[in-house]
């Protein structure tokens, strides 16, 4: 860990001013990701700007009937908030599928959005990694890549983005509220994270002096027909090999709207309009879901150790969609997969 | 009298542990304590060309940086570096010279006023290496595998018996490298006592082993160093040998004449020992009725280039199952890695896993029930040595385990049982381990108020040594357990070896019995000599200690209180120390056994495995404490689940670096992975092994568990996974 300055931001404007004045400064919220990375010398901020006491911890209804979630709401508070449990159970479920109770208590919503990949080479400063050290090469391509990307990867980087919460947020069509030196802006969660391309060191479209202040959920919460399924190497407390957020609006057995997002497969939560639209007006059957899965997985390609993820994703999609259609969502407490 | 032995007595140190008053090595402190942080090599093989500590030394608060270039004198003979359980070879010497032998090797110790400063300064130490070619991949180097000593004497001619066998099974099973990951980090606090003397609080399974080692390495008199380790937060074998942090803390404390603490990080602990990766080749041949005729087991394991670490992986089949022909061998491949070390049931956990999977495959080929096959080859004699067992209730383990599990309802056909979307599989395996015992001494100080202090240098690595020592002493002295205090794990206490090999329960218990016997004798003499003593005419051998009295055959009507007898003798305290040695009786084989039954449910489409039930029936002589004993077996079963499904140290052989050196990515079972575990202790009376009939259960509980689970996975899915761990990708089509 390097030596760093520490400042406690007095308000959002102060935090942005501090960010603007020091390009190597970093915001710290729950610290559950940043401090780990600092201990490994992967992140070496010159200054930590502590935003944890800023008043960004509220969950409020929006004029449009959605929810606005402050950037500092702890993951567990969000998962157990009555409005979220009732209206956006997909989001609650995805959060509870992630990390451990202790971590969820500490982790903030914005920190979760900004968490970095778990690629082992990214964490090990003794190995080349384009994301950590641009231009040094990607060790994962010819190395251990069992849990790396099958979609949207580039020769420079095949890492995945590990968040569970954001898979649900992507499916729900959430917006990210951002504050910066020139004011506030909003960006769709789907456009928030970037594909690696030639610049894998840049994870998101957040500007250097910008910060997340809130997440906004649109009114439609798919509270009847939804499911979040996370397939992993042990039954809890492990990152996803594949995760699926599925949400449906049904009229009888016919699908009027479908949402489908994948986690653990790419540098960002993975959605495809084509796949979702293919389901519109169709019956909620395994065949139709399998077709949608094929559309979503179009262009999937494997690295040396992760070919299984393509077929696993296909099966997991169908399964999760069936859970959603039958209003029998995956329980995060009982690990048997329904 | 057995008021405590054999009962579910709660841990006597339980309260201290849950309230935090139990102190661990890294929690001891001293005035002016300094903190050390280790800098590690990031290449597996080569030389340090340049090591620049200038920037680190400039950091405010840094006291010194120790490297091979400026280190104080260290012993230059291998003998000094060989601890009591060192394998053949030339042990690793931290900061000794510029040679790099493995990735993660300590190359500098930064000592500072506080830990954060030391850790920061450690990032400023600059190293240039002269790299040398290296190999860390066992499977790429199988050609260089070589047998250690002369091969084990074969029985008959396994090769030709195999060729002739009616039914054969032959396969390789691959057990990956695994790390212990005890909860407590490796830590040493070396407290400077002045005049070149140190008290060293160390996380270790053997304080006297560390004591002797430090005296040798630093050329110290035994009185100059005292090693203490009252509590150990798990070790599982990783603390049998002195680890490098104890050398570094001692070195710095002696050089600086100050107290120094060195705590390793979780990541750094992956540079210590591990269960070596092995490739286990098992070949079995049987007659059509299932009678085994040939057994061959050949293990190939990793060791370092500087030591030959080898354990008994391959010899279990030869001993366990009746077969006229058998052979076994253990070969090593020397790689550019650190030396492996013992990890719970070393050898057996891996070797018996392979053997018992192979037995299952043979049962399938023979169309025999797996239990029936084992009964067909059951042997009442140790097949390797042709000796009877001191006791062996394995048959009963199969029966009781099968009954509790409901094995008779098993449909042998793979994929024949299901529960909704999950395939259900039932599998079983045998477990076997040794019942070893070692010389241990104990001291008892009995005071006239009816309290006794029992002390011994043995460690309690979390297994319950404090408790069983207190139980045995309470029974032998006829005192309530509350009146017994136990001191352990201080090198100045009576002799004990490292706590390992499952030998400490039996060994320490009998040391306590021996010392208590001397106390009894002295009390009996005192009581008899009292005027008008009710014990006057009684034979001293008929006198026992019960309920705070000295009694004739345990009868209160003929008794004298301990307090009265001691007052009569003018004694405030009676102190006895005794070294117990067991008979060197080679006429019987001594083993513990188990039968493990496991149920798995496997999601048919997604390959997710849940181990929903495990029944472990254990025959291990008399169980001293059925509560801590049950916990031992449960913990072992959980670890067995990890071996079957989760644990694997992943190395990138291009860098020779471990890529999952942390417990987020190195998976062990979490609560969600553990369902019902039923532990059955089968009655096993053993009058031959020792007075109490005790065998020790620290290791038997893990043996067989991974195989039972793998066999259940086969039964559920029809897929035979021979490369562990069984992750879901291996089960997808
Ligand atoms: C062992 C372990 C297991 C885990 N398992 C899972 C899992 O299964 N699923 C899962 O989804 N997650 C998992 N996590 C990750 C966890 O969800 C994240 O660590 C957490 O959400 C980060 O939130 P934080 O508030 O602690 O972020 P911090 O560590 O404080 O910050 C993380 C990053 O976000 C930036 N940041 C913080 N706030 C803002 C803001 N307002 N605007 C802009 N940038 C900001 C920081 O500068 C930093 O770069 C796991 C973590 C650990 C350690
Ligand atoms: S996949 Fe990305 S993060 Fe991993 S080594 Fe390659 S560049 Fe680095």
CSV table of C-alpha atoms in Angstrom, one decimal, chain A residues 1-3 38-41 44 118 120-128 138-144 146 229-239 241 305 308-309 311-312 315-319 333-338, chain B residues 42 59 116 119-121 123-124 267 419-422 601 603-611 645-646 650-655 657-660 662-670 672-675 727-729 731-733:
chain,number,residue,atom,x,y,z
A,1,UNK,CA,0.0,0.0,0.0
A,2,UNK,CA,1.3,3.5,-0.9
A,3,UNK,CA,1.1,6.6,1.3
A,38,UNK,CA,-4.7,-0.8,-2.5
A,39,UNK,CA,-3.4,-3.5,-0.3
A,40,UNK,CA,-2.3,-5.4,-3.4
A,41,UNK,CA,-0.7,-2.2,-4.8
A,44,UNK,CA,-2.3,3.6,-5.7
A,118,UNK,CA,-11.7,-10.1,-10.3
A,120,UNK,CA,-6.4,-12.8,-11.0
A,121,UNK,CA,-3.7,-11.2,-13.2
A,122,UNK,CA,-5.2,-7.8,-12.6
A,123,UNK,CA,-4.6,-8.4,-8.9
A,124,UNK,CA,-1.1,-9.7,-9.2
A,125,UNK,CA,1.3,-6.9,-10.0
A,126,UNK,CA,4.1,-9.4,-10.8
A,127,UNK,CA,2.2,-10.3,-14.0
A,128,UNK,CA,1.4,-8.3,-17.2
A,138,UNK,CA,-3.0,-9.6,-21.3
A,139,UNK,CA,-1.9,-12.6,-19.2
A,140,UNK,CA,-5.3,-14.1,-19.2
A,141,UNK,CA,-5.5,-14.7,-22.9
A,142,UNK,CA,-2.8,-17.4,-22.7
A,143,UNK,CA,-3.3,-18.2,-19.0
A,144,UNK,CA,-6.1,-19.0,-16.6
A,146,UNK,CA,-11.9,-20.2,-16.8
A,229,UNK,CA,-30.1,-17.0,-11.0
A,230,UNK,CA,-26.5,-17.1,-10.1
A,231,UNK,CA,-24.4,-20.1,-11.1
A,232,UNK,CA,-21.1,-20.3,-9.2
A,233,UNK,CA,-18.4,-22.7,-8.0
A,234,UNK,CA,-19.8,-23.0,-4.5
A,235,UNK,CA,-23.3,-22.4,-3.2
A,236,UNK,CA,-22.7,-19.0,-1.8
A,237,UNK,CA,-20.0,-16.3,-1.5
A,238,UNK,CA,-18.5,-16.8,-4.9
A,239,UNK,CA,-18.5,-14.6,-8.0
A,241,UNK,CA,-19.7,-18.0,-13.5
A,305,UNK,CA,-10.7,-22.6,-20.4
A,308,UNK,CA,-18.4,-24.3,-20.9
A,309,UNK,CA,-19.8,-20.9,-20.1
A,311,UNK,CA,-23.6,-23.7,-23.0
A,312,UNK,CA,-24.0,-23.0,-19.3
A,315,UNK,CA,-29.2,-23.3,-20.1
A,316,UNK,CA,-29.2,-20.8,-17.3
A,317,UNK,CA,-31.1,-18.3,-19.4
A,318,UNK,CA,-33.8,-20.8,-20.2
A,319,UNK,CA,-34.0,-21.9,-16.7
A,333,UNK,CA,-31.7,-18.3,0.8
A,334,UNK,CA,-32.2,-21.9,-0.4
A,335,UNK,CA,-29.5,-22.9,-2.7
A,336,UNK,CA,-31.4,-25.6,-4.5
A,337,UNK,CA,-32.0,-24.3,-8.0
A,338,UNK,CA,-35.8,-24.2,-8.6
B,42,UNK,CA,8.2,-12.6,-7.5
B,59,UNK,CA,10.8,6.3,5.3
B,116,UNK,CA,1.5,0.2,8.1
B,119,UNK,CA,4.1,-2.5,4.8
B,120,UNK,CA,4.5,0.8,2.9
B,121,UNK,CA,8.3,0.8,3.0
B,123,UNK,CA,6.8,-1.5,-1.5
B,124,UNK,CA,9.9,0.7,-1.9
B,267,UNK,CA,-1.4,-14.1,0.4
B,419,UNK,CA,-35.6,-35.2,-7.0
B,420,UNK,CA,-37.3,-32.7,-9.4
B,421,UNK,CA,-34.6,-31.2,-11.6
B,422,UNK,CA,-31.8,-32.7,-9.6
B,601,UNK,CA,-28.0,-33.7,-5.6
B,603,UNK,CA,-28.8,-30.1,-11.1
B,604,UNK,CA,-29.0,-32.0,-14.3
B,605,UNK,CA,-28.8,-29.0,-16.6
B,606,UNK,CA,-26.5,-26.7,-14.8
B,607,UNK,CA,-24.2,-29.2,-13.0
B,608,UNK,CA,-24.4,-27.5,-9.6
B,609,UNK,CA,-23.6,-30.1,-6.9
B,610,UNK,CA,-25.0,-30.1,-3.4
B,611,UNK,CA,-23.8,-32.5,-0.8
B,645,UNK,CA,-15.8,-29.9,-4.9
B,646,UNK,CA,-13.8,-26.8,-4.3
B,650,UNK,CA,-4.1,-22.6,-9.3
B,651,UNK,CA,-0.7,-21.9,-10.6
B,652,UNK,CA,0.2,-20.2,-13.8
B,653,UNK,CA,3.2,-22.1,-15.0
B,654,UNK,CA,4.4,-19.4,-17.3
B,655,UNK,CA,5.2,-17.3,-14.2
B,657,UNK,CA,3.0,-18.0,-9.5
B,658,UNK,CA,-0.1,-19.0,-7.6
B,659,UNK,CA,-3.1,-17.1,-9.1
B,660,UNK,CA,-5.7,-17.6,-6.4
B,662,UNK,CA,-6.5,-15.5,-1.2
B,663,UNK,CA,-9.6,-16.9,0.3
B,664,UNK,CA,-12.0,-15.1,-2.0
B,665,UNK,CA,-10.7,-17.1,-5.0
B,666,UNK,CA,-9.3,-20.2,-3.3
B,667,UNK,CA,-12.6,-21.8,-2.4
B,668,UNK,CA,-13.4,-23.8,0.7
B,669,UNK,CA,-17.0,-24.8,1.6
B,670,UNK,CA,-19.1,-22.0,3.1
B,672,UNK,CA,-24.4,-23.0,2.3
B,673,UNK,CA,-22.3,-25.9,1.1
B,674,UNK,CA,-22.8,-27.9,4.2
B,675,UNK,CA,-26.0,-29.8,4.9
B,727,UNK,CA,-16.4,-28.3,-10.5
B,728,UNK,CA,-19.6,-27.9,-12.5
B,729,UNK,CA,-17.9,-27.4,-15.9
B,731,UNK,CA,-20.2,-32.2,-15.3
B,732,UNK,CA,-21.7,-30.3,-18.3
B,733,UNK,CA,-21.8,-32.2,-21.5
